[in-house]
């Protein structure tokens, strides 16, 4: 396959920003779905913008218009246009069921997954991949009123066990993954400039919370012109970043959930930056490589992988739930090891 010859730098999608990094992944996955030849993604360097490599030349306007074709026509009914039928689930009616409809009884989730997997085998349908990147069937939680029903004593407790969702979504208050997707999509439909701004210069919106991917969206009083605390999220970048969740495989051992690039011990997102352009397929290999997920990175091995930096962003905690990701900070690569290996 020939390497795409056209490059478009995306100045608002910075390597060191968790929201910027995830939005760049979302851009790559959406354009892969839309273009005849698979695009690729690279970075101009650490703490620098993303570059989208395509066969056909794109401008910021044409790319934004292309991405906008994947906005749902009715976000309140089904906000995920690229994989319909995933986010339009009703909340489970049982008493004590989780607030998020994607946290469904495990038997129901496996029934959905079997149907999506069959559609993928028969028709190259993409919903199985999206389902498993958002809904974790490998780690379960009891209902709110049945905390004794752990996976180890389900039969004894007689409780219902529910799936978890991706750890990249920080839940607080009444937030759910579908309603966050709906709000981001609705803002982009109401103001088409949001997607263009997501690529070039972020456009913050008062009273929009985002999806807890950006610490600046908290909008402390001293950070805004009117001097009152308010949330100031970036709808376009958030909408793209939500699509970036599909790059991370969900894992678990019944009791403990996991995900690619997510540190379950520290509740932190850790990601690499690379200079060689990657497709969605080769990027999966890079993200899952052990040398990009270690607490003691080996500079020589990272150099051989084309990785130029590693960043981490722990999840903050709020009294009522998850808080936004902290600003990304570089993980030291210990140059003395590079000389001695």
XYZ file of C-alpha atoms in Angstrom:
341
model
C 0.000 0.000 0.000
C 1.498 3.397 -0.972
C 2.209 5.781 1.865
C -0.156 8.801 1.906
C 1.675 11.791 0.482
C -0.355 14.700 1.847
C 0.144 16.009 5.367
C -2.127 18.282 7.371
C -0.838 19.558 10.719
C -3.613 19.895 13.305
C -2.377 22.772 15.487
C -4.975 22.430 18.276
C -4.367 18.715 18.868
C -1.250 18.729 21.021
C 0.645 15.591 22.011
C 0.884 16.594 25.679
C -2.863 17.162 26.150
C -4.999 14.111 26.977
C -7.994 15.704 25.250
C -5.859 16.694 22.252
C -4.336 13.219 21.966
C -7.710 11.470 22.175
C -9.230 13.918 19.668
C -6.388 13.123 17.247
C -7.165 9.404 17.606
C -10.843 10.118 17.020
C -9.966 12.060 13.874
C -7.869 9.140 12.630
C -10.615 6.570 13.280
C -13.372 8.652 11.696
C -11.351 9.453 8.562
C -10.382 5.772 8.272
C -14.093 5.049 8.083
C -14.629 7.769 5.461
C -11.623 7.710 3.096
C -10.833 5.167 0.392
C -7.252 4.706 1.588
C -6.413 4.407 5.264
C -5.031 7.682 6.677
C -2.127 7.739 9.117
C -1.292 9.763 12.194
C 2.020 11.058 13.515
C 3.305 13.945 15.637
C 5.649 16.787 14.799
C 7.393 16.066 18.112
C 6.860 15.925 21.885
C 4.534 18.671 23.118
C 3.701 19.412 19.477
C 0.700 19.046 17.138
C -0.589 15.947 15.373
C -0.192 15.390 11.634
C -2.826 13.595 9.544
C -1.396 11.833 6.477
C -3.821 11.210 3.608
C -3.698 10.219 -0.031
C -5.918 13.113 -1.070
C -5.107 16.689 -0.046
C -7.268 18.076 2.755
C -7.679 21.540 4.202
C -8.962 22.321 7.673
C -12.327 23.188 6.171
C -12.618 20.070 4.016
C -11.514 17.843 6.906
C -14.006 19.468 9.280
C -16.774 19.071 6.703
C -15.822 15.428 6.200
C -15.891 14.730 9.942
C -19.225 16.528 10.287
C -20.840 13.945 8.003
C -20.594 11.555 10.962
C -22.664 13.739 13.269
C -25.968 12.050 14.172
C -29.136 13.613 12.816
C -30.945 13.041 16.136
C -28.375 12.879 18.952
C -31.037 12.411 21.628
C -32.147 9.149 19.973
C -28.777 7.648 18.943
C -25.648 9.830 19.284
C -23.134 7.402 17.670
C -23.738 7.593 13.930
C -20.695 5.515 12.936
C -22.012 2.524 14.913
C -25.778 2.865 15.403
C -27.466 0.780 18.045
C -24.681 0.936 20.653
C -25.550 4.086 22.610
C -29.338 3.987 22.258
C -29.899 1.359 24.965
C -32.555 2.052 27.632
C -31.537 2.005 31.263
C -32.166 -1.395 32.799
C -35.535 -1.207 34.604
C -34.576 -3.291 37.668
C -34.436 -1.506 41.005
C -30.877 -0.561 41.909
C -29.567 -0.800 38.351
C -26.761 1.631 37.395
C -27.698 5.009 35.995
C -25.728 4.488 32.778
C -27.645 2.310 30.276
C -24.342 0.895 29.008
C -23.972 -0.768 32.410
C -26.314 -3.617 31.565
C -26.785 -7.116 33.034
C -23.999 -9.365 31.831
C -26.352 -11.858 30.162
C -27.968 -9.055 28.163
C -24.563 -7.631 27.212
C -23.340 -11.018 25.957
C -26.482 -11.422 23.872
C -25.797 -8.053 22.204
C -22.147 -8.949 21.704
C -22.949 -12.286 20.027
C -25.311 -10.521 17.612
C -22.706 -7.847 16.790
C -19.975 -10.455 16.348
C -22.154 -12.438 13.922
C -22.887 -9.264 11.947
C -19.155 -8.585 11.773
C -18.441 -12.087 10.419
C -21.303 -12.000 7.936
C -21.294 -8.390 6.779
C -18.049 -6.785 8.004
C -20.150 -4.770 10.458
C -18.127 -2.556 12.845
C -20.403 -2.574 15.888
C -18.725 -5.459 17.708
C -15.514 -3.432 17.863
C -17.304 -0.346 19.138
C -19.334 -2.359 21.649
C -16.248 -3.939 23.201
C -14.357 -0.635 23.351
C -17.138 1.053 25.340
C -18.718 -1.792 27.349
C -16.528 -4.057 29.451
C -17.989 -7.570 29.668
C -14.839 -8.866 31.402
C -15.299 -7.020 34.690
C -18.601 -6.703 36.530
C -20.231 -4.749 39.318
C -23.342 -5.436 41.455
C -26.382 -3.199 41.430
C -26.681 -0.263 43.803
C -28.940 -2.110 46.257
C -27.065 -5.399 46.076
C -23.464 -4.671 47.066
C -22.967 -8.205 48.443
C -23.447 -9.703 44.986
C -19.826 -9.750 43.913
C -18.725 -11.912 40.987
C -17.370 -14.480 43.475
C -20.630 -15.045 45.327
C -23.272 -14.218 42.750
C -25.231 -17.412 43.249
C -25.237 -17.044 47.009
C -26.387 -13.445 46.898
C -28.791 -13.929 44.017
C -27.901 -10.499 42.651
C -27.592 -9.113 39.148
C -24.135 -8.260 37.863
C -23.708 -5.326 35.491
C -21.036 -4.480 32.968
C -18.673 -1.559 33.394
C -17.860 1.082 30.802
C -14.507 2.328 29.531
C -12.362 3.995 32.236
C -11.609 6.831 29.806
C -15.035 8.227 30.616
C -14.973 9.861 34.054
C -18.428 9.605 35.546
C -19.683 12.141 38.087
C -23.171 13.038 39.247
C -25.786 11.918 36.734
C -23.348 11.809 33.817
C -23.571 8.823 31.489
C -21.561 7.993 28.406
C -24.581 8.280 26.041
C -25.706 11.660 27.388
C -22.149 13.032 27.181
C -21.947 11.903 23.565
C -25.363 13.447 22.924
C -24.396 16.841 24.373
C -21.134 17.027 22.426
C -22.862 16.081 19.168
C -25.717 18.525 19.759
C -23.301 21.426 20.295
C -21.520 20.528 17.031
C -24.833 20.358 15.167
C -25.976 23.688 16.585
C -22.681 25.382 15.700
C -20.799 23.771 12.783
C -17.664 25.809 13.579
C -16.948 23.627 16.624
C -15.338 20.804 14.631
C -13.167 23.205 12.640
C -12.152 24.882 15.918
C -11.308 21.497 17.427
C -8.600 21.075 14.768
C -7.230 24.609 14.724
C -8.032 26.671 17.831
C -10.265 25.395 20.602
C -13.542 27.148 21.191
C -14.690 26.873 24.816
C -18.374 27.001 25.683
C -19.809 28.207 28.994
C -21.866 25.693 30.985
C -20.623 22.752 28.916
C -18.843 20.165 31.057
C -17.250 17.965 28.408
C -16.530 14.356 29.393
C -13.929 14.872 32.141
C -11.068 14.696 29.640
C -9.798 18.255 30.092
C -8.863 19.876 33.413
C -9.450 23.374 32.001
C -13.120 22.583 31.453
C -13.721 22.969 35.191
C -13.681 26.760 34.722
C -12.570 28.013 38.145
C -13.637 31.581 38.922
C -10.134 33.038 38.575
C -9.781 31.544 35.078
C -12.778 33.207 33.400
C -13.469 36.831 32.540
C -16.762 37.175 34.430
C -15.227 35.952 37.707
C -17.787 33.204 38.363
C -17.042 29.495 38.441
C -18.451 27.815 35.354
C -17.682 24.805 33.235
C -16.051 25.604 29.906
C -15.693 22.507 27.763
C -14.644 22.147 24.126
C -17.526 20.408 22.295
C -15.720 19.762 19.005
C -12.594 18.283 20.579
C -14.705 16.300 23.066
C -16.842 14.817 20.276
C -13.706 13.726 18.408
C -12.071 12.408 21.594
C -15.067 10.231 22.416
C -14.544 8.512 19.063
C -10.912 8.013 20.077
C -12.060 5.596 22.810
C -12.289 2.878 20.175
C -8.473 2.706 20.030
C -8.285 1.106 23.489
C -9.073 -2.530 24.179
C -11.006 -3.221 27.397
C -9.718 -6.038 29.589
C -10.409 -7.482 33.035
C -10.366 -10.494 35.326
C -13.970 -10.300 36.579
C -13.152 -8.199 39.644
C -10.601 -5.758 38.236
C -11.236 -3.843 34.996
C -8.469 -2.736 32.679
C -7.867 -1.026 29.356
C -5.044 -0.368 26.941
C -2.970 2.641 28.074
C -4.915 2.926 31.346
C -3.079 2.425 34.638
C -5.646 0.875 36.962
C -3.330 1.247 39.981
C -2.970 5.031 39.717
C -6.140 5.689 37.695
C -4.041 7.392 35.050
C -3.976 7.605 31.274
C -0.499 6.941 29.829
C 0.202 7.400 26.131
C 3.118 7.438 23.655
C 4.020 9.990 20.994
C 5.585 8.708 17.773
C 7.141 10.106 14.611
C 6.403 7.285 12.133
C 2.891 7.617 10.634
C 0.526 4.887 11.861
C -2.810 3.555 10.639
C -5.462 2.493 13.141
C -4.222 -1.109 12.839
C -0.525 -0.465 13.409
C -1.367 2.068 16.111
C -3.167 -0.649 18.078
C 0.056 -2.664 18.088
C 2.035 0.338 19.329
C -0.428 1.239 22.095
C -0.491 -2.357 23.333
C 3.274 -2.846 23.189
C 4.675 -3.571 26.695
C 7.392 -0.919 26.306
C 4.804 1.866 25.973
C 2.945 0.737 29.110
C 5.729 0.262 31.640
C 6.522 2.364 34.721
C 10.254 2.114 33.885
C 10.509 2.895 30.161
C 13.552 1.710 28.231
C 14.715 4.593 25.984
C 16.485 2.322 23.481
C 13.424 0.155 22.941
C 11.154 3.185 22.665
C 13.538 4.716 20.117
C 13.379 1.501 18.087
C 9.580 1.715 18.162
C 9.689 5.294 16.863
C 8.390 6.647 20.184
C 9.679 10.123 21.032
C 7.919 10.689 24.376
C 5.579 9.173 26.947
C 2.973 11.203 28.844
C 0.730 10.460 31.781
C -2.381 12.177 33.174
C -3.950 10.869 36.414
C -7.681 11.133 36.957
C -8.633 13.682 39.600
C -11.279 12.811 42.157
C -14.328 14.820 43.190
C -16.543 14.313 46.256
C -19.369 13.082 44.011
C -17.438 11.063 41.441
C -14.641 11.184 38.917
C -12.969 14.458 38.045
C -11.216 15.508 34.829
C -7.853 14.184 33.722
C -4.927 16.234 34.961
C -2.644 17.995 32.454
C -0.340 15.582 30.679
C 3.186 15.452 32.017
C 6.177 13.710 30.418
C 7.526 10.486 31.879
C 11.343 10.735 32.283
C 13.184 8.360 29.948
C 16.503 8.268 31.866
C 19.062 9.207 29.146
C 21.889 7.448 31.055
C 20.239 4.093 30.325
C 20.193 4.906 26.616
C 23.991 5.354 26.595
C 24.631 2.116 28.453
C 22.366 -0.225 26.457
